[in-house]
């Protein structure tokens, strides 16, 4: 699976990453659970590791300070 350090090699999932960012951003205010479901080998771990985690670290959430939130994988 791709991780944040592999982002230069992770491409073609910009829209999926953006949708996850938007959903996580909304859940910060309302609470709740977001579940990512797809068949084995579809790239879920890579989408989270090189997509969502990197987007959060890059400050793409609208919440101040979210770029420094801890990430547990």
Coordinates of N, CA, C and O in Angstrom, one line a residue:
X1 N 0.8 -1.2 0.0 CA 0.0 0.0 0.0 C 0.9 1.3 0.0 O 1.9 1.3 0.6
X2 N 0.4 2.3 -0.7 CA 1.1 3.6 -0.7 C 0.9 4.3 0.6 O -0.2 4.2 1.2
X3 N 1.9 5.0 1.1 CA 1.8 5.8 2.3 C 2.0 7.3 1.9 O 2.3 7.6 0.7
X4 N 2.0 8.2 2.9 CA 2.3 9.6 2.6 C 3.6 9.8 1.8 O 3.6 10.7 1.0
X5 N 4.6 9.1 2.1 CA 5.9 9.3 1.4 C 5.9 8.8 0.0 O 6.8 9.2 -0.8
X6 N 4.8 8.1 -0.4 CA 4.7 7.6 -1.8 C 3.8 8.4 -2.6 O 3.5 8.1 -3.8
X7 N 3.4 9.6 -2.1 CA 2.4 10.4 -2.8 C 2.8 10.8 -4.2 O 2.0 10.9 -5.1
X8 N 4.1 11.0 -4.5 CA 4.5 11.3 -5.9 C 4.1 10.2 -6.9 O 4.0 10.5 -8.1
X9 N 4.0 9.0 -6.4 CA 3.7 7.9 -7.3 C 2.2 7.5 -7.2 O 1.8 6.6 -8.0
X10 N 1.5 8.2 -6.4 CA 0.0 7.9 -6.2 C -0.7 9.0 -7.0 O -0.8 10.1 -6.7
X11 N -1.4 8.5 -8.1 CA -2.1 9.5 -8.9 C -3.3 8.9 -9.5 O -3.5 7.7 -9.4
X12 N -4.2 9.7 -10.0 CA -5.5 9.2 -10.6 C -6.6 9.0 -9.6 O -7.7 8.5 -9.9
X13 N -6.4 9.4 -8.3 CA -7.4 9.3 -7.3 C -7.7 10.6 -6.6 O -8.2 10.7 -5.5
X14 N -7.5 11.7 -7.4 CA -7.8 13.0 -6.9 C -9.2 13.2 -6.4 O -9.5 13.8 -5.4
X15 N -10.2 12.8 -7.3 CA -11.6 13.0 -6.9 C -12.0 12.2 -5.7 O -12.7 12.7 -4.8
X16 N -11.5 11.0 -5.6 CA -11.8 10.1 -4.5 C -11.2 10.7 -3.2 O -11.9 10.7 -2.2
X17 N -10.0 11.2 -3.3 CA -9.4 11.8 -2.1 C -10.1 13.0 -1.7 O -10.4 13.2 -0.5
X18 N -10.5 13.9 -2.7 CA -11.3 15.1 -2.3 C -12.6 14.8 -1.7 O -13.0 15.4 -0.7
X19 N -13.3 13.7 -2.1 CA -14.6 13.3 -1.5 C -14.4 12.9 -0.1 O -15.1 13.2 0.8
X20 N -13.3 12.1 0.2 CA -13.0 11.7 1.5 C -12.7 12.9 2.4 O -13.1 13.0 3.6
X21 N -11.9 13.8 1.9 CA -11.6 15.1 2.7 C -12.9 15.8 3.0 O -13.0 16.2 4.2
X22 N -13.8 15.9 2.1 CA -15.0 16.6 2.4 C -15.9 15.9 3.4 O -16.4 16.5 4.3
X23 N -15.9 14.6 3.3 CA -16.7 13.8 4.3 C -16.1 13.9 5.7 O -16.8 14.0 6.7
X24 N -14.7 13.7 5.8 CA -14.1 13.8 7.1 C -14.3 15.2 7.6 O -14.5 15.4 8.8
X25 N -14.2 16.2 6.8 CA -14.3 17.6 7.2 C -15.7 17.8 7.9 O -15.9 18.4 8.9
X26 N -16.7 17.2 7.2 CA -18.1 17.3 7.8 C -18.3 16.6 9.1 O -19.0 17.0 10.0
X27 N -17.6 15.4 9.2 CA -17.7 14.6 10.4 C -17.1 15.2 11.6 O -17.4 14.9 12.7
X28 N -16.1 16.1 11.4 CA -15.4 16.7 12.5 C -16.4 17.5 13.3 O -16.4 17.6 14.5
X29 N -17.3 18.2 12.6 CA -18.4 19.0 13.3 C -19.5 18.2 13.9 O -20.0 18.5 14.9
X30 N -19.9 17.1 13.2 CA -21.1 16.4 13.6 C -20.8 15.1 14.3 O -21.7 14.6 14.9
X31 N -19.6 14.6 14.2 CA -19.3 13.3 14.8 C -19.8 12.2 13.9 O -20.4 12.5 12.9
X32 N -19.4 11.0 14.2 CA -19.9 9.9 13.4 C -18.8 9.1 12.9 O -17.6 9.3 13.3
X33 N -19.1 8.2 12.1 CA -18.1 7.2 11.6 C -18.2 7.2 10.0 O -19.2 7.3 9.4
X34 N -17.0 7.1 9.4 CA -16.9 7.0 8.0 C -16.2 5.7 7.7 O -15.2 5.4 8.2
X35 N -16.9 4.9 6.9 CA -16.3 3.6 6.5 C -16.0 3.5 5.0 O -16.8 3.9 4.2
X36 N -14.8 3.1 4.7 CA -14.4 2.9 3.3 C -14.4 1.5 3.0 O -13.7 0.7 3.6
X37 N -15.3 1.1 2.1 CA -15.5 -0.3 1.7 C -15.3 -0.5 0.2 O -15.8 0.3 -0.6
X38 N -14.5 -1.5 -0.2 CA -14.3 -1.8 -1.6 C -13.7 -3.2 -1.6 O -13.2 -3.7 -0.6
X39 N -13.7 -3.9 -2.7 CA -13.1 -5.2 -2.8 C -11.7 -5.2 -2.5 O -11.0 -4.2 -2.6
X40 N -11.2 -6.4 -2.1 CA -9.8 -6.6 -1.8 C -8.9 -6.2 -3.1 O -9.3 -6.5 -4.2
X41 N -7.9 -5.4 -2.8 CA -7.0 -5.0 -3.9 C -7.4 -3.7 -4.7 O -6.8 -3.3 -5.6
X42 N -8.5 -3.1 -4.2 CA -9.0 -1.9 -4.9 C -8.2 -0.7 -4.6 O -8.4 0.3 -5.3
X43 N -7.4 -0.7 -3.6 CA -6.6 0.5 -3.2 C -7.1 1.3 -2.1 O -6.7 2.4 -1.9
X44 N -7.9 0.7 -1.2 CA -8.4 1.4 0.0 C -7.2 1.9 0.9 O -7.3 3.1 1.3
X45 N -6.3 1.1 1.2 CA -5.2 1.5 2.0 C -4.4 2.6 1.4 O -3.9 3.5 2.1
X46 N -4.1 2.5 0.1 CA -3.4 3.5 -0.6 C -4.1 4.8 -0.6 O -3.6 5.9 -0.5
X47 N -5.5 4.7 -0.8 CA -6.3 6.0 -0.9 C -6.2 6.7 0.5 O -6.1 7.9 0.5
X48 N -6.2 5.9 1.5 CA -6.1 6.5 2.9 C -4.7 7.0 3.2 O -4.5 8.1 3.6
X49 N -3.7 6.2 2.9 CA -2.3 6.5 3.2 C -1.7 7.6 2.4 O -1.1 8.6 2.9
X50 N -1.8 7.5 1.1 CA -1.2 8.5 0.2 C -2.2 9.6 -0.2 O -1.8 10.6 -0.8
X51 N -3.5 9.3 0.0 CA -4.5 10.3 -0.4 C -5.0 11.1 0.8 O -4.6 12.3 1.0
X52 N -5.8 10.5 1.7 CA -6.4 11.2 2.8 C -5.4 11.7 3.8 O -5.4 12.9 4.2
X53 N -4.5 10.8 4.3 CA -3.5 11.2 5.3 C -2.7 12.4 4.8 O -2.5 13.4 5.5
X54 N -2.2 12.3 3.6 CA -1.4 13.4 3.1 C -2.2 14.7 3.0 O -1.8 15.8 3.3
X55 N -3.5 14.6 2.5 CA -4.4 15.8 2.4 C -4.6 16.4 3.8 O -4.6 17.7 3.9
X56 N -4.8 15.6 4.8 CA -4.9 16.2 6.2 C -3.6 16.9 6.6 O -3.7 18.0 7.1
X57 N -2.5 16.2 6.4 CA -1.2 16.8 6.8 C -0.9 18.1 6.0 O -0.3 19.0 6.5
X58 N -1.4 18.2 4.8 CA -1.3 19.4 3.9 C -2.2 20.5 4.3 O -2.2 21.5 3.7
X59 N -3.1 20.2 5.3 CA -4.0 21.3 5.7 C -5.2 21.5 4.9 O -5.8 22.6 4.8
X60 N -5.7 20.4 4.2 CA -6.8 20.6 3.3 C -8.2 20.5 4.0 O -9.2 20.7 3.4
X61 N -8.2 20.2 5.3 CA -9.4 20.3 6.0 C -9.6 21.7 6.4 O -8.6 22.5 6.5
X62 N -10.9 22.1 6.6 CA -11.1 23.6 6.9 C -10.9 23.9 8.3 O -11.1 25.1 8.7
X63 N -10.6 23.0 9.2 CA -10.5 23.2 10.6 C -9.1 23.7 11.0 O -8.1 23.0 10.6
X64 N -9.0 24.8 11.7 CA -7.6 25.3 12.0 C -6.8 24.3 12.8 O -7.4 23.6 13.7
X65 N -5.6 24.1 12.5 CA -4.7 23.2 13.2 C -4.8 21.7 12.7 O -4.1 20.9 13.2
X66 N -5.8 21.4 11.8 CA -6.0 20.0 11.5 C -4.7 19.4 10.8 O -4.6 18.2 10.8
X67 N -3.9 20.2 10.2 CA -2.7 19.7 9.6 C -1.7 19.1 10.5 O -0.8 18.4 10.1
X68 N -1.9 19.4 11.8 CA -1.0 18.8 12.8 C -1.6 17.7 13.7 O -1.1 17.3 14.6
X69 N -2.9 17.4 13.3 CA -3.5 16.3 14.0 C -2.7 15.0 13.9 O -2.2 14.7 12.9
X70 N -2.7 14.2 15.0 CA -2.0 12.9 14.9 C -2.8 11.9 14.0 O -4.0 12.0 13.9
X71 N -2.1 11.1 13.3 CA -2.7 10.1 12.5 C -2.2 8.7 13.0 O -1.0 8.5 13.1
X72 N -3.1 7.9 13.2 CA -2.8 6.5 13.7 C -3.2 5.5 12.5 O -4.3 5.6 12.0
X73 N -2.3 4.7 12.1 CA -2.5 3.8 11.1 C -2.3 2.4 11.6 O -1.4 2.1 12.3

